[in-house]
Amino acid sequence: MGLLRYSNIQVCTLAVTISVFIAAASAGSFYDDIDITFGGERAKIQKGGQDLSLSLDQYSGSGFQSKHEYHFGRFDMQLKLVPGNSAGTVTTFYLSSQGAGHDEIDFEFLGNSSGNPYTVHTNVYSQGKGNKEQQFHLWFDPTAAFHTYTIIWNSQRIIFLIDNIPVRVFNNHEAAGVPFPTKQPMRVYASLWNADDWATQGGRVKTDWTKAPFTASYRKFNANAIRVGQNSKSTSSENDNQAWKTQEIDASGRNRIRWVQNKHMIYNYCSDHKRFPNGLPTECKSSRFL
């Protein structure tokens, strides 16, 4: 989803000469790590590169992408979402490759009218095919303070975490014919844009432009990941924590994900029999937690 946002993002091609290394695990500066992709001065790097804000008005949203491409890793970002009446707005933090058969791993935050909760929308695309949505309401106010949103992507699974609590796992079921993003490097992207044709209550609640500009804040971006790029040089140490390479959900994590999905999930494609009248997707027949 998000044709609007893709139209504003530069298409990047892989360099002919590829080298791979583990990116340093410490959070760096936005000046060093990202490029503004659209929105001009609506995207502002602040506090010497430690903070970044994105704004949306009736003329344009804004966004950024990582300077580097990655092939598996752990990606953390702290966000504070648009406060007040955020209806019609979408704030994002996601990974994506480029092209018609792109891969993508999404966190999208769908705004709402004042007093109503944000919807956290997650999705996984592989080889250009998505339709694997799960949505949640949060157990805290995401506009009052920063919270950490994490994507872990390895060859076995994708794990979505909020404040280090797992909310979703998407396992690799390629052996059963289910596409999984393993082959294409991806960049990190973030954006704030208007989607009032669908974002809030199916498009019934529109953006109130008298409340503009809408602003979301980002900080503490960290990519502990395999970096792919031209003439890359390793800056990692042997002591970097690479637990993400084989990370899975343990017993404690399974209890937490059950709590989140039982109490806070509002949509699961694996339960949508009307959408899939000929049978649920293959991966839905397996445990969500293993």
GROMACS .gro file of C-alpha atoms in nm:
model
  290
    1MET     CA    1   0.000   0.000   0.000
    2GLY     CA    2   0.106   0.359  -0.016
    3LEU     CA    3   0.134   0.447  -0.384
    4LEU     CA    4   0.161   0.812  -0.284
    5ARG     CA    5   0.465   0.756  -0.072
    6TYR     CA    6   0.642   0.543  -0.334
    7SER     CA    7   0.601   0.815  -0.594
    8ASN     CA    8   0.812   1.041  -0.378
    9ILE     CA    9   1.095   0.799  -0.313
   10GLN     CA   10   1.401   0.769  -0.529
   11VAL     CA   11   1.442   0.432  -0.696
   12CYS     CA   12   1.778   0.289  -0.600
   13THR     CA   13   1.963   0.018  -0.786
   14LEU     CA   14   2.214  -0.221  -0.642
   15ALA     CA   15   2.575  -0.148  -0.719
   16VAL     CA   16   2.754  -0.397  -0.939
   17THR     CA   17   3.023  -0.447  -0.680
   18ILE     CA   18   2.859  -0.565  -0.357
   19SER     CA   19   3.025  -0.606  -0.022
   20VAL     CA   20   2.856  -0.698   0.301
   21PHE     CA   21   2.919  -0.618   0.664
   22ILE     CA   22   2.742  -0.580   0.996
   23ALA     CA   23   2.648  -0.219   1.060
   24ALA     CA   24   2.757  -0.075   1.391
   25ALA     CA   25   2.503  -0.136   1.663
   26SER     CA   26   2.512   0.207   1.827
   27ALA     CA   27   2.256   0.468   1.729
   28GLY     CA   28   2.413   0.738   1.515
   29SER     CA   29   2.318   1.076   1.381
   30PHE     CA   30   2.035   1.131   1.136
   31TYR     CA   31   2.281   1.345   0.937
   32ASP     CA   32   2.496   1.033   0.889
   33ASP     CA   33   2.223   0.773   0.850
   34ILE     CA   34   1.938   0.914   0.640
   35ASP     CA   35   1.849   1.124   0.336
   36ILE     CA   36   1.537   1.341   0.315
   37THR     CA   37   1.335   1.209   0.021
   38PHE     CA   38   1.044   1.451  -0.005
   39GLY     CA   39   0.874   1.739   0.170
   40GLY     CA   40   1.163   1.985   0.176
   41GLU     CA   41   1.168   2.187   0.498
   42ARG     CA   42   0.879   1.984   0.635
   43ALA     CA   43   1.144   1.730   0.734
   44LYS     CA   44   1.377   1.876   0.998
   45ILE     CA   45   1.681   1.722   1.160
   46GLN     CA   46   1.726   1.868   1.507
   47LYS     CA   47   1.943   1.853   1.818
   48GLY     CA   48   2.264   1.800   1.625
   49GLY     CA   49   2.125   1.503   1.435
   50GLN     CA   50   1.966   1.322   1.730
   51ASP     CA   51   1.603   1.405   1.652
   52LEU     CA   52   1.401   1.434   1.332
   53SER     CA   53   1.049   1.567   1.275
   54LEU     CA   54   0.822   1.511   0.978
   55SER     CA   55   0.531   1.741   0.900
   56LEU     CA   56   0.224   1.725   0.680
   57ASP     CA   57   0.019   2.013   0.546
   58GLN     CA   58  -0.240   2.039   0.269
   59TYR     CA   59   0.033   2.074   0.008
   60SER     CA   60   0.270   1.789   0.096
   61GLY     CA   61   0.382   1.533   0.345
   62SER     CA   62   0.747   1.447   0.411
   63GLY     CA   63   0.975   1.150   0.444
   64PHE     CA   64   1.324   1.005   0.460
   65GLN     CA   65   1.516   0.690   0.376
   66SER     CA   66   1.833   0.529   0.508
   67LYS     CA   67   2.154   0.601   0.323
   68HIS     CA   68   2.232   0.229   0.324
   69GLU     CA   69   2.061  -0.090   0.213
   70TYR     CA   70   2.044  -0.388   0.447
   71HIS     CA   71   1.999  -0.762   0.409
   72PHE     CA   72   1.862  -0.887   0.744
   73GLY     CA   73   1.899  -0.719   1.080
   74ARG     CA   74   1.733  -0.552   1.376
   75PHE     CA   75   1.592  -0.205   1.313
   76ASP     CA   76   1.480   0.017   1.602
   77MET     CA   77   1.317   0.359   1.588
   78GLN     CA   78   1.160   0.570   1.859
   79LEU     CA   79   0.848   0.758   1.746
   80LYS     CA   80   0.609   1.008   1.897
   81LEU     CA   81   0.300   1.026   1.680
   82VAL     CA   82   0.086   1.319   1.567
   83PRO     CA   83  -0.114   1.442   1.870
   84GLY     CA   84  -0.475   1.556   1.884
   85ASN     CA   85  -0.694   1.513   1.580
   86SER     CA   86  -0.475   1.302   1.352
   87ALA     CA   87  -0.757   1.165   1.136
   88GLY     CA   88  -0.653   1.098   0.777
   89THR     CA   89  -0.281   1.099   0.851
   90VAL     CA   90  -0.047   0.802   0.821
   91THR     CA   91   0.292   0.792   0.992
   92THR     CA   92   0.525   0.513   0.881
   93PHE     CA   93   0.843   0.325   0.968
   94TYR     CA   94   0.919   0.038   0.732
   95LEU     CA   95   1.170  -0.154   0.522
   96SER     CA   96   1.138  -0.181   0.147
   97SER     CA   97   1.322  -0.280  -0.167
   98GLN     CA   98   1.229  -0.122  -0.499
   99GLY     CA   99   1.068  -0.237  -0.822
  100ALA     CA  100   0.753  -0.419  -0.925
  101GLY     CA  101   0.844  -0.733  -0.729
  102HIS     CA  102   0.950  -0.546  -0.419
  103ASP     CA  103   0.971  -0.677  -0.064
  104GLU     CA  104   0.844  -0.471   0.228
  105ILE     CA  105   0.794  -0.493   0.605
  106ASP     CA  106   0.555  -0.229   0.741
  107PHE     CA  107   0.473  -0.040   1.054
  108GLU     CA  108   0.203   0.213   0.963
  109PHE     CA  109   0.021   0.427   1.219
  110LEU     CA  110  -0.327   0.532   1.111
  111GLY     CA  111  -0.448   0.851   1.282
  112ASN     CA  112  -0.790   0.910   1.427
  113SER     CA  113  -1.012   1.185   1.561
  114SER     CA  114  -0.926   1.323   1.905
  115GLY     CA  115  -0.986   1.078   2.187
  116ASN     CA  116  -0.993   0.770   1.964
  117PRO     CA  117  -0.698   0.529   1.945
  118TYR     CA  118  -0.441   0.504   1.670
  119THR     CA  119  -0.447   0.189   1.458
  120VAL     CA  120  -0.109   0.017   1.421
  121HIS     CA  121  -0.111  -0.150   1.080
  122THR     CA  122   0.148  -0.420   1.000
  123ASN     CA  123   0.204  -0.595   0.670
  124VAL     CA  124   0.461  -0.808   0.490
  125TYR     CA  125   0.522  -0.802   0.115
  126SER     CA  126   0.733  -1.051  -0.075
  127GLN     CA  127   0.790  -1.045  -0.450
  128GLY     CA  128   0.536  -0.765  -0.480
  129LYS     CA  129   0.258  -0.949  -0.296
  130GLY     CA  130   0.124  -0.833   0.040
  131ASN     CA  131  -0.227  -0.881   0.180
  132LYS     CA  132  -0.091  -1.009   0.511
  133GLU     CA  133  -0.227  -0.739   0.738
  134GLN     CA  134  -0.262  -0.744   1.113
  135GLN     CA  135  -0.382  -0.437   1.303
  136PHE     CA  136  -0.371  -0.341   1.670
  137HIS     CA  137  -0.474  -0.069   1.910
  138LEU     CA  138  -0.200   0.032   2.151
  139TRP     CA  139  -0.214  -0.003   2.529
  140PHE     CA  140  -0.065   0.347   2.576
  141ASP     CA  141  -0.094   0.693   2.424
  142PRO     CA  142   0.163   0.697   2.139
  143THR     CA  143   0.142   1.077   2.113
  144ALA     CA  144   0.237   1.157   2.474
  145ALA     CA  145   0.592   1.021   2.470
  146PHE     CA  146   0.843   0.833   2.255
  147HIS     CA  147   0.806   0.457   2.223
  148THR     CA  148   1.035   0.209   2.048
  149TYR     CA  149   0.915   0.020   1.740
  150THR     CA  150   1.134  -0.265   1.618
  151ILE     CA  151   1.152  -0.487   1.311
  152ILE     CA  152   1.366  -0.801   1.333
  153TRP     CA  153   1.424  -0.960   0.994
  154ASN     CA  154   1.623  -1.278   0.953
  155SER     CA  155   1.607  -1.574   0.719
  156GLN     CA  156   1.369  -1.766   0.947
  157ARG     CA  157   1.115  -1.503   1.052
  158ILE     CA  158   1.009  -1.142   1.089
  159ILE     CA  159   0.923  -1.015   1.437
  160PHE     CA  160   0.742  -0.687   1.509
  161LEU     CA  161   0.803  -0.546   1.858
  162ILE     CA  162   0.673  -0.244   2.047
  163ASP     CA  163   0.881  -0.140   2.349
  164ASN     CA  164   1.047  -0.480   2.310
  165ILE     CA  165   0.713  -0.661   2.342
  166PRO     CA  166   0.649  -0.889   2.041
  167VAL     CA  167   0.316  -0.816   1.876
  168ARG     CA  168   0.349  -1.023   1.561
  169VAL     CA  169   0.563  -1.297   1.406
  170PHE     CA  170   0.566  -1.384   1.036
  171ASN     CA  171   0.755  -1.708   0.980
  172ASN     CA  172   0.934  -1.827   0.670
  173HIS     CA  173   0.709  -2.085   0.501
  174GLU     CA  174   0.885  -2.090   0.165
  175ALA     CA  175   0.895  -2.469   0.185
  176ALA     CA  176   0.514  -2.461   0.168
  177GLY     CA  177   0.516  -2.220  -0.126
  178VAL     CA  178   0.467  -1.896   0.068
  179PRO     CA  179   0.695  -1.614  -0.056
  180PHE     CA  180   0.928  -1.469   0.210
  181PRO     CA  181   1.163  -1.171   0.175
  182THR     CA  182   1.507  -1.328   0.168
  183LYS     CA  183   1.673  -1.220  -0.156
  184GLN     CA  184   1.638  -0.841  -0.189
  185PRO     CA  185   1.821  -0.586   0.027
  186MET     CA  186   1.596  -0.318   0.171
  187ARG     CA  187   1.631   0.039   0.291
  188VAL     CA  188   1.465   0.187   0.596
  189TYR     CA  189   1.194   0.442   0.517
  190ALA     CA  190   0.973   0.676   0.716
  191SER     CA  191   0.703   0.916   0.607
  192LEU     CA  192   0.406   1.125   0.715
  193TRP     CA  193   0.138   1.165   0.451
  194ASN     CA  194  -0.233   1.216   0.391
  195ALA     CA  195  -0.449   0.911   0.322
  196ASP     CA  196  -0.793   1.028   0.425
  197ASP     CA  197  -0.948   0.827   0.144
  198TRP     CA  198  -0.892   0.510   0.352
  199ALA     CA  199  -0.685   0.561   0.668
  200THR     CA  200  -0.947   0.657   0.927
  201GLN     CA  201  -1.259   0.447   0.961
  202GLY     CA  202  -1.231   0.340   0.598
  203GLY     CA  203  -1.212   0.697   0.476
  204ARG     CA  204  -1.528   0.815   0.649
  205VAL     CA  205  -1.334   1.063   0.867
  206LYS     CA  206  -1.136   1.315   0.665
  207THR     CA  207  -0.828   1.522   0.747
  208ASP     CA  208  -0.908   1.850   0.922
  209TRP     CA  209  -0.665   2.087   0.755
  210THR     CA  210  -0.737   2.360   1.008
  211LYS     CA  211  -0.524   2.150   1.246
  212ALA     CA  212  -0.224   2.146   1.008
  213PRO     CA  213   0.066   2.120   1.014
  214PHE     CA  214   0.062   1.772   1.160
  215THR     CA  215   0.397   1.665   1.306
  216ALA     CA  216   0.548   1.332   1.411
  217SER     CA  217   0.889   1.293   1.577
  218TYR     CA  218   1.160   1.031   1.534
  219ARG     CA  219   1.477   0.960   1.730
  220LYS     CA  220   1.731   0.690   1.818
  221PHE     CA  221   1.732   0.509   1.486
  222ASN     CA  222   1.947   0.201   1.516
  223ALA     CA  223   2.028  -0.057   1.247
  224ASN     CA  224   2.216  -0.358   1.384
  225ALA     CA  225   2.213  -0.521   1.045
  226ILE     CA  226   2.400  -0.657   0.746
  227ARG     CA  227   2.474  -0.356   0.528
  228VAL     CA  228   2.497  -0.394   0.152
  229GLY     CA  229   2.656  -0.132  -0.069
  230GLN     CA  230   2.930  -0.031  -0.305
  231ASN     CA  231   3.280  -0.032  -0.157
  232SER     CA  232   3.147  -0.079   0.196
  233LYS     CA  233   3.398  -0.126   0.474
  234SER     CA  234   3.328  -0.305   0.800
  235THR     CA  235   3.308  -0.086   1.106
  236SER     CA  236   3.169  -0.352   1.335
  237SER     CA  237   3.347  -0.536   1.614
  238GLU     CA  238   3.334  -0.901   1.700
  239ASN     CA  239   3.144  -0.804   2.015
  240ASP     CA  240   2.841  -0.666   1.831
  241ASN     CA  241   2.524  -0.836   1.947
  242GLN     CA  242   2.399  -1.050   1.659
  243ALA     CA  243   2.118  -1.224   1.845
  244TRP     CA  244   1.874  -1.109   1.576
  245LYS     CA  245   2.027  -1.357   1.328
  246THR     CA  246   1.849  -1.650   1.493
  247GLN     CA  247   1.602  -1.467   1.718
  248GLU     CA  248   1.274  -1.639   1.781
  249ILE     CA  249   0.991  -1.613   2.033
  250ASP     CA  250   1.060  -1.790   2.364
  251ALA     CA  251   0.799  -1.896   2.621
  252SER     CA  252   0.785  -1.549   2.778
  253GLY     CA  253   0.753  -1.390   2.435
  254ARG     CA  254   0.470  -1.628   2.342
  255ASN     CA  255   0.281  -1.523   2.655
  256ARG     CA  256   0.329  -1.158   2.566
  257ILE     CA  257   0.225  -1.197   2.204
  258ARG     CA  258  -0.086  -1.387   2.310
  259TRP     CA  259  -0.175  -1.105   2.548
  260VAL     CA  260  -0.130  -0.844   2.275
  261GLN     CA  261  -0.323  -1.038   2.016
  262ASN     CA  262  -0.604  -1.137   2.252
  263LYS     CA  263  -0.649  -0.791   2.405
  264HIS     CA  264  -0.538  -0.545   2.140
  265MET     CA  265  -0.564  -0.701   1.792
  266ILE     CA  266  -0.846  -0.554   1.584
  267TYR     CA  267  -0.781  -0.727   1.250
  268ASN     CA  268  -0.606  -1.045   1.144
  269TYR     CA  269  -0.607  -1.154   0.780
  270CYS     CA  270  -0.577  -1.512   0.901
  271SER     CA  271  -0.925  -1.484   1.050
  272ASP     CA  272  -1.090  -1.312   0.753
  273HIS     CA  273  -1.291  -1.590   0.590
  274LYS     CA  274  -1.500  -1.341   0.392
  275ARG     CA  275  -1.186  -1.209   0.227
  276PHE     CA  276  -1.058  -1.558   0.152
  277PRO     CA  277  -1.375  -1.758   0.071
  278ASN     CA  278  -1.174  -2.033  -0.098
  279GLY     CA  279  -0.962  -2.094   0.208
  280LEU     CA  280  -0.722  -1.900   0.428
  281PRO     CA  281  -0.363  -1.848   0.312
  282THR     CA  282  -0.129  -2.142   0.367
  283GLU     CA  283   0.072  -1.980   0.646
  284CYS     CA  284  -0.246  -1.923   0.850
  285LYS     CA  285  -0.267  -2.295   0.915
  286SER     CA  286   0.054  -2.287   1.119
  287SER     CA  287   0.105  -2.155   1.470
  288ARG     CA  288   0.136  -1.777   1.490
  289PHE     CA  289   0.388  -1.807   1.772
  290LEU     CA  290   0.648  -2.062   1.658
   0.00000   0.00000   0.00000
